[in-house]
GROMACS .gro file of C-alpha atoms in nm:
model
  373
    1UNK     CA    1  -0.002  -0.003  -0.003
    2UNK     CA    2   0.117   0.346  -0.087
    3UNK     CA    3   0.016   0.646   0.111
    4UNK     CA    4   0.092   1.012   0.176
    5UNK     CA    5  -0.057   1.309   0.351
    6UNK     CA    6   0.011   1.683   0.370
    7UNK     CA    7  -0.145   1.976   0.560
    8UNK     CA    8   0.010   2.297   0.431
    9UNK     CA    9  -0.064   2.658   0.546
   10UNK     CA   10  -0.256   2.856   0.293
   11UNK     CA   11  -0.132   3.185   0.153
   12UNK     CA   12  -0.405   3.384   0.322
   13UNK     CA   13  -0.306   3.246   0.658
   14UNK     CA   14   0.057   3.309   0.588
   15UNK     CA   15  -0.033   3.667   0.503
   16UNK     CA   16  -0.241   3.715   0.819
   17UNK     CA   17   0.003   3.538   1.043
   18UNK     CA   18  -0.241   3.263   1.126
   19UNK     CA   19  -0.136   2.905   1.199
   20UNK     CA   20  -0.241   2.614   0.969
   21UNK     CA   21  -0.577   2.498   1.088
   22UNK     CA   22  -0.582   2.165   0.910
   23UNK     CA   23  -0.461   1.829   1.031
   24UNK     CA   24  -0.416   1.477   0.886
   25UNK     CA   25  -0.301   1.128   0.974
   26UNK     CA   26  -0.253   0.817   0.759
   27UNK     CA   27  -0.110   0.465   0.802
   28UNK     CA   28  -0.185   0.113   0.882
   29UNK     CA   29  -0.445   0.089   1.168
   30UNK     CA   30  -0.467  -0.290   1.179
   31UNK     CA   31  -0.302  -0.576   0.969
   32UNK     CA   32  -0.394  -0.510   0.607
   33UNK     CA   33  -0.623  -0.224   0.702
   34UNK     CA   34  -0.530   0.132   0.638
   35UNK     CA   35  -0.664   0.465   0.754
   36UNK     CA   36  -0.662   0.819   0.628
   37UNK     CA   37  -0.790   1.119   0.839
   38UNK     CA   38  -0.833   1.482   0.740
   39UNK     CA   39  -0.966   1.774   0.953
   40UNK     CA   40  -1.009   2.134   0.869
   41UNK     CA   41  -1.049   2.384   1.151
   42UNK     CA   42  -1.326   2.635   1.081
   43UNK     CA   43  -1.169   2.968   1.005
   44UNK     CA   44  -1.402   3.176   1.216
   45UNK     CA   45  -1.314   2.971   1.532
   46UNK     CA   46  -1.013   3.112   1.714
   47UNK     CA   47  -0.880   2.769   1.823
   48UNK     CA   48  -0.987   2.555   1.536
   49UNK     CA   49  -0.630   2.446   1.482
   50UNK     CA   50  -0.634   2.283   1.831
   51UNK     CA   51  -0.972   2.126   1.749
   52UNK     CA   52  -0.863   1.976   1.413
   53UNK     CA   53  -0.544   1.829   1.580
   54UNK     CA   54  -0.745   1.684   1.866
   55UNK     CA   55  -1.026   1.536   1.646
   56UNK     CA   56  -0.763   1.369   1.418
   57UNK     CA   57  -0.551   1.238   1.705
   58UNK     CA   58  -0.840   1.118   1.922
   59UNK     CA   59  -1.023   0.952   1.637
   60UNK     CA   60  -0.714   0.744   1.548
   61UNK     CA   61  -0.643   0.674   1.914
   62UNK     CA   62  -0.994   0.518   1.955
   63UNK     CA   63  -0.965   0.324   1.631
   64UNK     CA   64  -0.630   0.184   1.728
   65UNK     CA   65  -0.785   0.037   2.032
   66UNK     CA   66  -1.112  -0.098   1.886
   67UNK     CA   67  -1.098  -0.155   1.509
   68UNK     CA   68  -1.018  -0.504   1.372
   69UNK     CA   69  -0.915  -0.595   1.019
   70UNK     CA   70  -1.178  -0.880   1.003
   71UNK     CA   71  -1.469  -0.642   1.079
   72UNK     CA   72  -1.749  -0.629   0.817
   73UNK     CA   73  -1.867  -0.303   0.668
   74UNK     CA   74  -2.143  -0.248   0.927
   75UNK     CA   75  -1.903  -0.314   1.216
   76UNK     CA   76  -1.661  -0.067   1.075
   77UNK     CA   77  -1.926   0.194   1.044
   78UNK     CA   78  -2.030   0.143   1.407
   79UNK     CA   79  -1.666   0.169   1.516
   80UNK     CA   80  -1.632   0.498   1.311
   81UNK     CA   81  -1.928   0.650   1.469
   82UNK     CA   82  -1.798   0.565   1.812
   83UNK     CA   83  -1.471   0.720   1.713
   84UNK     CA   84  -1.638   1.047   1.616
   85UNK     CA   85  -1.820   1.057   1.946
   86UNK     CA   86  -1.484   0.994   2.132
   87UNK     CA   87  -1.322   1.277   1.934
   88UNK     CA   88  -1.610   1.514   1.987
   89UNK     CA   89  -1.610   1.441   2.366
   90UNK     CA   90  -1.230   1.496   2.389
   91UNK     CA   91  -1.269   1.841   2.233
   92UNK     CA   92  -1.558   1.929   2.478
   93UNK     CA   93  -1.342   1.816   2.780
   94UNK     CA   94  -1.043   2.023   2.663
   95UNK     CA   95  -1.270   2.329   2.629
   96UNK     CA   96  -1.410   2.272   2.973
   97UNK     CA   97  -1.058   2.254   3.115
   98UNK     CA   98  -0.973   2.580   2.947
   99UNK     CA   99  -1.293   2.744   3.056
  100UNK     CA  100  -1.352   2.853   2.696
  101UNK     CA  101  -1.633   2.866   2.453
  102UNK     CA  102  -1.703   2.549   2.248
  103UNK     CA  103  -1.782   2.733   1.925
  104UNK     CA  104  -1.420   2.854   1.919
  105UNK     CA  105  -1.311   2.495   1.863
  106UNK     CA  106  -1.500   2.396   1.546
  107UNK     CA  107  -1.351   2.155   1.296
  108UNK     CA  108  -1.458   1.920   1.021
  109UNK     CA  109  -1.354   1.555   1.027
  110UNK     CA  110  -1.327   1.302   0.754
  111UNK     CA  111  -1.200   0.942   0.769
  112UNK     CA  112  -1.150   0.639   0.555
  113UNK     CA  113  -1.077   0.269   0.629
  114UNK     CA  114  -0.924   0.095   0.323
  115UNK     CA  115  -0.820  -0.261   0.282
  116UNK     CA  116  -0.705  -0.233  -0.079
  117UNK     CA  117  -1.053  -0.296  -0.220
  118UNK     CA  118  -1.322  -0.158   0.004
  119UNK     CA  119  -1.370   0.189   0.140
  120UNK     CA  120  -1.569   0.263   0.460
  121UNK     CA  121  -1.592   0.626   0.543
  122UNK     CA  122  -1.709   0.875   0.805
  123UNK     CA  123  -1.775   1.247   0.706
  124UNK     CA  124  -1.860   1.559   0.890
  125UNK     CA  125  -1.816   1.895   0.711
  126UNK     CA  126  -1.735   2.044   0.384
  127UNK     CA  127  -1.426   1.851   0.271
  128UNK     CA  128  -1.447   1.558   0.024
  129UNK     CA  129  -1.365   1.192  -0.011
  130UNK     CA  130  -1.296   1.062  -0.369
  131UNK     CA  131  -1.224   0.721  -0.502
  132UNK     CA  132  -1.038   0.586  -0.815
  133UNK     CA  133  -1.223   0.264  -0.893
  134UNK     CA  134  -1.082  -0.052  -1.057
  135UNK     CA  135  -1.277   0.067  -1.363
  136UNK     CA  136  -1.021   0.343  -1.395
  137UNK     CA  137  -1.282   0.611  -1.323
  138UNK     CA  138  -1.272   0.861  -1.035
  139UNK     CA  139  -1.592   0.917  -0.849
  140UNK     CA  140  -1.707   1.133  -0.558
  141UNK     CA  141  -1.793   0.937  -0.241
  142UNK     CA  142  -1.920   1.223  -0.033
  143UNK     CA  143  -2.055   1.569  -0.069
  144UNK     CA  144  -1.984   1.889   0.137
  145UNK     CA  145  -2.219   1.935   0.431
  146UNK     CA  146  -2.344   2.299   0.444
  147UNK     CA  147  -2.573   2.491   0.662
  148UNK     CA  148  -2.923   2.602   0.552
  149UNK     CA  149  -2.779   2.910   0.389
  150UNK     CA  150  -2.574   2.693   0.156
  151UNK     CA  151  -2.240   2.859   0.269
  152UNK     CA  152  -2.169   2.793   0.635
  153UNK     CA  153  -2.008   2.459   0.724
  154UNK     CA  154  -2.158   2.185   0.944
  155UNK     CA  155  -1.866   2.104   1.183
  156UNK     CA  156  -1.812   1.798   1.393
  157UNK     CA  157  -2.002   1.983   1.676
  158UNK     CA  158  -2.323   1.969   1.473
  159UNK     CA  159  -2.359   1.619   1.603
  160UNK     CA  160  -2.458   1.270   1.507
  161UNK     CA  161  -2.766   1.395   1.310
  162UNK     CA  162  -2.533   1.555   1.053
  163UNK     CA  163  -2.250   1.295   1.048
  164UNK     CA  164  -2.240   1.053   0.756
  165UNK     CA  165  -2.111   0.702   0.764
  166UNK     CA  166  -2.108   0.461   0.465
  167UNK     CA  167  -1.907   0.268   0.221
  168UNK     CA  168  -1.842   0.289  -0.151
  169UNK     CA  169  -2.014   0.010  -0.341
  170UNK     CA  170  -1.746  -0.042  -0.608
  171UNK     CA  171  -1.398  -0.190  -0.573
  172UNK     CA  172  -1.149   0.088  -0.511
  173UNK     CA  173  -0.796   0.125  -0.642
  174UNK     CA  174  -0.718   0.444  -0.452
  175UNK     CA  175  -0.903   0.686  -0.211
  176UNK     CA  176  -0.823   1.055  -0.133
  177UNK     CA  177  -0.939   1.291   0.133
  178UNK     CA  178  -0.917   1.662   0.073
  179UNK     CA  179  -1.025   1.980   0.264
  180UNK     CA  180  -1.256   2.231   0.103
  181UNK     CA  181  -0.993   2.464  -0.042
  182UNK     CA  182  -0.843   2.179  -0.257
  183UNK     CA  183  -1.182   2.030  -0.326
  184UNK     CA  184  -1.337   2.347  -0.465
  185UNK     CA  185  -1.057   2.490  -0.657
  186UNK     CA  186  -0.844   2.193  -0.766
  187UNK     CA  187  -1.055   1.873  -0.759
  188UNK     CA  188  -1.391   2.018  -0.847
  189UNK     CA  189  -1.340   2.355  -1.002
  190UNK     CA  190  -1.653   2.558  -1.054
  191UNK     CA  191  -1.656   2.553  -1.439
  192UNK     CA  192  -1.672   2.167  -1.427
  193UNK     CA  193  -1.992   2.178  -1.215
  194UNK     CA  194  -2.193   2.452  -1.367
  195UNK     CA  195  -2.573   2.407  -1.354
  196UNK     CA  196  -2.744   2.343  -1.701
  197UNK     CA  197  -2.986   2.634  -1.660
  198UNK     CA  198  -3.015   2.966  -1.463
  199UNK     CA  199  -3.289   2.815  -1.259
  200UNK     CA  200  -3.058   2.560  -1.107
  201UNK     CA  201  -2.815   2.817  -0.983
  202UNK     CA  202  -3.029   2.875  -0.667
  203UNK     CA  203  -3.048   2.506  -0.592
  204UNK     CA  204  -2.816   2.477  -0.286
  205UNK     CA  205  -2.884   2.100  -0.276
  206UNK     CA  206  -2.741   2.030  -0.620
  207UNK     CA  207  -2.454   1.795  -0.580
  208UNK     CA  208  -2.123   1.854  -0.770
  209UNK     CA  209  -2.017   1.522  -0.917
  210UNK     CA  210  -1.771   1.614  -1.193
  211UNK     CA  211  -1.404   1.591  -1.100
  212UNK     CA  212  -1.096   1.733  -1.287
  213UNK     CA  213  -0.914   1.421  -1.391
  214UNK     CA  214  -0.587   1.601  -1.476
  215UNK     CA  215  -0.566   1.670  -1.102
  216UNK     CA  216  -0.702   1.351  -0.961
  217UNK     CA  217  -0.480   1.126  -1.169
  218UNK     CA  218  -0.171   1.319  -1.070
  219UNK     CA  219  -0.255   1.246  -0.697
  220UNK     CA  220  -0.418   0.903  -0.725
  221UNK     CA  221  -0.257   0.716  -1.015
  222UNK     CA  222   0.052   0.546  -0.863
  223UNK     CA  223   0.249   0.562  -1.174
  224UNK     CA  224   0.229   0.946  -1.204
  225UNK     CA  225   0.442   1.023  -0.904
  226UNK     CA  226   0.480   0.758  -0.626
  227UNK     CA  227   0.565   0.476  -0.870
  228UNK     CA  228   0.746   0.702  -1.109
  229UNK     CA  229   1.104   0.546  -1.111
  230UNK     CA  230   1.250   0.863  -1.284
  231UNK     CA  231   1.172   1.073  -0.965
  232UNK     CA  232   1.434   1.098  -0.693
  233UNK     CA  233   1.191   1.200  -0.423
  234UNK     CA  234   0.813   1.156  -0.505
  235UNK     CA  235   0.690   1.278  -0.165
  236UNK     CA  236   0.906   1.598  -0.196
  237UNK     CA  237   0.754   1.644  -0.546
  238UNK     CA  238   0.396   1.618  -0.405
  239UNK     CA  239   0.476   1.866  -0.130
  240UNK     CA  240   0.624   2.107  -0.394
  241UNK     CA  241   0.316   2.102  -0.613
  242UNK     CA  242   0.057   2.096  -0.335
  243UNK     CA  243   0.242   2.403  -0.169
  244UNK     CA  244   0.186   2.593  -0.497
  245UNK     CA  245   0.485   2.822  -0.474
  246UNK     CA  246   0.607   2.747  -0.829
  247UNK     CA  247   0.962   2.846  -0.926
  248UNK     CA  248   0.943   2.828  -1.302
  249UNK     CA  249   0.605   2.814  -1.479
  250UNK     CA  250   0.730   2.641  -1.808
  251UNK     CA  251   0.954   2.390  -1.631
  252UNK     CA  252   0.705   2.300  -1.355
  253UNK     CA  253   0.434   2.252  -1.616
  254UNK     CA  254   0.659   2.033  -1.829
  255UNK     CA  255   0.743   1.812  -1.522
  256UNK     CA  256   0.374   1.787  -1.441
  257UNK     CA  257   0.305   1.678  -1.799
  258UNK     CA  258   0.577   1.419  -1.777
  259UNK     CA  259   0.427   1.275  -1.469
  260UNK     CA  260   0.089   1.260  -1.634
  261UNK     CA  261   0.227   1.095  -1.946
  262UNK     CA  262   0.388   0.815  -1.733
  263UNK     CA  263   0.067   0.775  -1.553
  264UNK     CA  264  -0.128   0.732  -1.876
  265UNK     CA  265   0.142   0.497  -2.011
  266UNK     CA  266   0.046   0.255  -1.725
  267UNK     CA  267  -0.292   0.217  -1.900
  268UNK     CA  268  -0.230   0.289  -2.271
  269UNK     CA  269   0.053   0.280  -2.525
  270UNK     CA  270   0.280   0.571  -2.554
  271UNK     CA  271   0.098   0.723  -2.854
  272UNK     CA  272  -0.237   0.723  -2.680
  273UNK     CA  273  -0.084   0.865  -2.363
  274UNK     CA  274   0.072   1.144  -2.559
  275UNK     CA  275  -0.256   1.221  -2.732
  276UNK     CA  276  -0.429   1.256  -2.399
  277UNK     CA  277  -0.152   1.484  -2.269
  278UNK     CA  278  -0.169   1.686  -2.590
  279UNK     CA  279  -0.526   1.798  -2.492
  280UNK     CA  280  -0.377   1.960  -2.178
  281UNK     CA  281  -0.288   2.283  -2.366
  282UNK     CA  282  -0.320   2.504  -2.059
  283UNK     CA  283  -0.155   2.451  -1.720
  284UNK     CA  284  -0.492   2.478  -1.548
  285UNK     CA  285  -0.410   2.239  -1.253
  286UNK     CA  286  -0.100   2.434  -1.161
  287UNK     CA  287  -0.292   2.763  -1.168
  288UNK     CA  288  -0.569   2.619  -0.957
  289UNK     CA  289  -0.327   2.496  -0.694
  290UNK     CA  290  -0.140   2.826  -0.690
  291UNK     CA  291  -0.448   3.033  -0.654
  292UNK     CA  292  -0.577   2.827  -0.362
  293UNK     CA  293  -0.532   3.063  -0.065
  294UNK     CA  294  -0.680   2.835   0.199
  295UNK     CA  295  -0.499   2.574   0.403
  296UNK     CA  296  -0.438   2.270   0.178
  297UNK     CA  297  -0.481   1.903   0.301
  298UNK     CA  298  -0.453   1.595   0.081
  299UNK     CA  299  -0.440   1.238   0.218
  300UNK     CA  300  -0.420   0.953  -0.032
  301UNK     CA  301  -0.408   0.572   0.006
  302UNK     CA  302  -0.319   0.378  -0.309
  303UNK     CA  303  -0.322   0.010  -0.381
  304UNK     CA  304  -0.046  -0.008  -0.640
  305UNK     CA  305  -0.129  -0.364  -0.716
  306UNK     CA  306  -0.485  -0.304  -0.809
  307UNK     CA  307  -0.586  -0.434  -1.163
  308UNK     CA  308  -0.736  -0.148  -1.356
  309UNK     CA  309  -0.997  -0.199  -1.629
  310UNK     CA  310  -0.895   0.082  -1.865
  311UNK     CA  311  -1.165   0.331  -1.978
  312UNK     CA  312  -1.172   0.480  -2.329
  313UNK     CA  313  -0.882   0.740  -2.362
  314UNK     CA  314  -1.150   1.013  -2.426
  315UNK     CA  315  -1.246   0.989  -2.072
  316UNK     CA  316  -0.922   1.164  -1.966
  317UNK     CA  317  -0.930   1.439  -2.226
  318UNK     CA  318  -0.896   1.788  -2.092
  319UNK     CA  319  -1.232   1.980  -2.067
  320UNK     CA  320  -1.295   2.263  -2.321
  321UNK     CA  321  -1.235   2.548  -2.075
  322UNK     CA  322  -1.333   2.814  -2.339
  323UNK     CA  323  -1.672   2.666  -2.394
  324UNK     CA  324  -1.726   2.615  -2.016
  325UNK     CA  325  -1.648   2.984  -1.959
  326UNK     CA  326  -1.894   3.085  -2.225
  327UNK     CA  327  -2.153   2.884  -2.068
  328UNK     CA  328  -2.079   3.048  -1.742
  329UNK     CA  329  -2.122   3.383  -1.898
  330UNK     CA  330  -2.444   3.268  -2.065
  331UNK     CA  331  -2.584   3.171  -1.718
  332UNK     CA  332  -2.497   3.488  -1.544
  333UNK     CA  333  -2.563   3.745  -1.820
  334UNK     CA  334  -2.807   3.596  -2.060
  335UNK     CA  335  -2.928   3.939  -2.179
  336UNK     CA  336  -2.572   4.045  -2.294
  337UNK     CA  337  -2.460   3.710  -2.425
  338UNK     CA  338  -2.457   3.693  -2.804
  339UNK     CA  339  -2.512   3.362  -2.970
  340UNK     CA  340  -2.620   3.017  -2.838
  341UNK     CA  341  -2.508   2.857  -2.516
  342UNK     CA  342  -2.192   2.669  -2.627
  343UNK     CA  343  -2.284   2.368  -2.419
  344UNK     CA  344  -2.601   2.326  -2.612
  345UNK     CA  345  -2.363   2.202  -2.886
  346UNK     CA  346  -2.145   1.890  -2.875
  347UNK     CA  347  -1.806   1.952  -2.702
  348UNK     CA  348  -1.471   1.846  -2.855
  349UNK     CA  349  -1.194   1.763  -2.616
  350UNK     CA  350  -0.900   2.002  -2.551
  351UNK     CA  351  -0.886   2.353  -2.408
  352UNK     CA  352  -0.747   2.679  -2.553
  353UNK     CA  353  -0.400   2.807  -2.493
  354UNK     CA  354  -0.373   3.051  -2.206
  355UNK     CA  355  -0.103   3.250  -2.059
  356UNK     CA  356  -0.032   3.307  -1.697
  357UNK     CA  357  -0.043   3.663  -1.574
  358UNK     CA  358   0.196   3.580  -1.290
  359UNK     CA  359   0.566   3.647  -1.299
  360UNK     CA  360   0.764   3.367  -1.138
  361UNK     CA  361   1.125   3.338  -1.044
  362UNK     CA  362   1.338   3.072  -1.197
  363UNK     CA  363   1.460   2.802  -0.962
  364UNK     CA  364   1.655   2.479  -0.951
  365UNK     CA  365   1.384   2.243  -0.844
  366UNK     CA  366   1.322   2.102  -1.187
  367UNK     CA  367   1.689   2.013  -1.226
  368UNK     CA  368   1.709   1.824  -0.902
  369UNK     CA  369   1.389   1.619  -0.913
  370UNK     CA  370   1.496   1.356  -1.164
  371UNK     CA  371   1.724   1.064  -1.092
  372UNK     CA  372   2.043   1.060  -1.292
  373UNK     CA  373   1.984   0.843  -1.601
   0.00000   0.00000   0.00000
């Protein structure tokens, strides 16, 4: 089993002098059973960093004592629920000892138990859990939990009535947990989940199901980075990209493309892999990561031995960002939009060339990342 996890302070928190409010843990919790946990302290709560750390630590502490690898799905869900209760109580006791206010310790909490095939999860808040199935497709396992206003988050403190426990019904090759900053900007960017009509814009219950495969494959396909034998330090590379402080736009993009190319070559021949990558004409995933100002947490568990049933290459083609943007303008400003809605017409894969408006300093990271050949 391959695994990694990062919680990195966002640019907004760096600028404001605020600590990272995210936390994560991952590893083997019982023989052959692996765990991934991610927690995101609510920004408006003064001590949410303490809460996210406590929630993560106490949940894992409980499961280390009580979970068993031979438990069935229902037994695992019961154990996860008890772990959430244990974590919530630990935060309450901490607040009482400090004689403080409980609402200053709000956090989300997300967890998966993964045995290389089956994912059982617990979910509280606005982060996300995604799976890469043995069919080669990436799907959403959970949806963000928001308040009645469609904006505020439902934290762990919201209680059992809002917590969600379940399992993913398909066999899983990899599972990833992300906090809302990464989820909303990198994994499920707005343009990929636009409503079909203006009337649907106000539907706060509309679930976003489309994911950006050029990002999810980079993080979940083992051959892109972790199993890429040409990389000297794959974990360092992941940290570099998730951090989003890119040193050289052109070189960083070419390295990203090389990783994607190697990932697709694990499923297709070199010509097909190159064709998929050729549709990625704009470095959208890098811009999305770079523009994420919130704290960033990604936790990923990957079964590198899973046998993947390869989907058609077209599944991985880059979205047509130009048409998606035009559709967005059509939804917002129908009176001033000339012509038909572009998404009313069939789409062709591939986006348009774009130029970054950012000036970046050149650096030596690109030169040091490859092994000597």
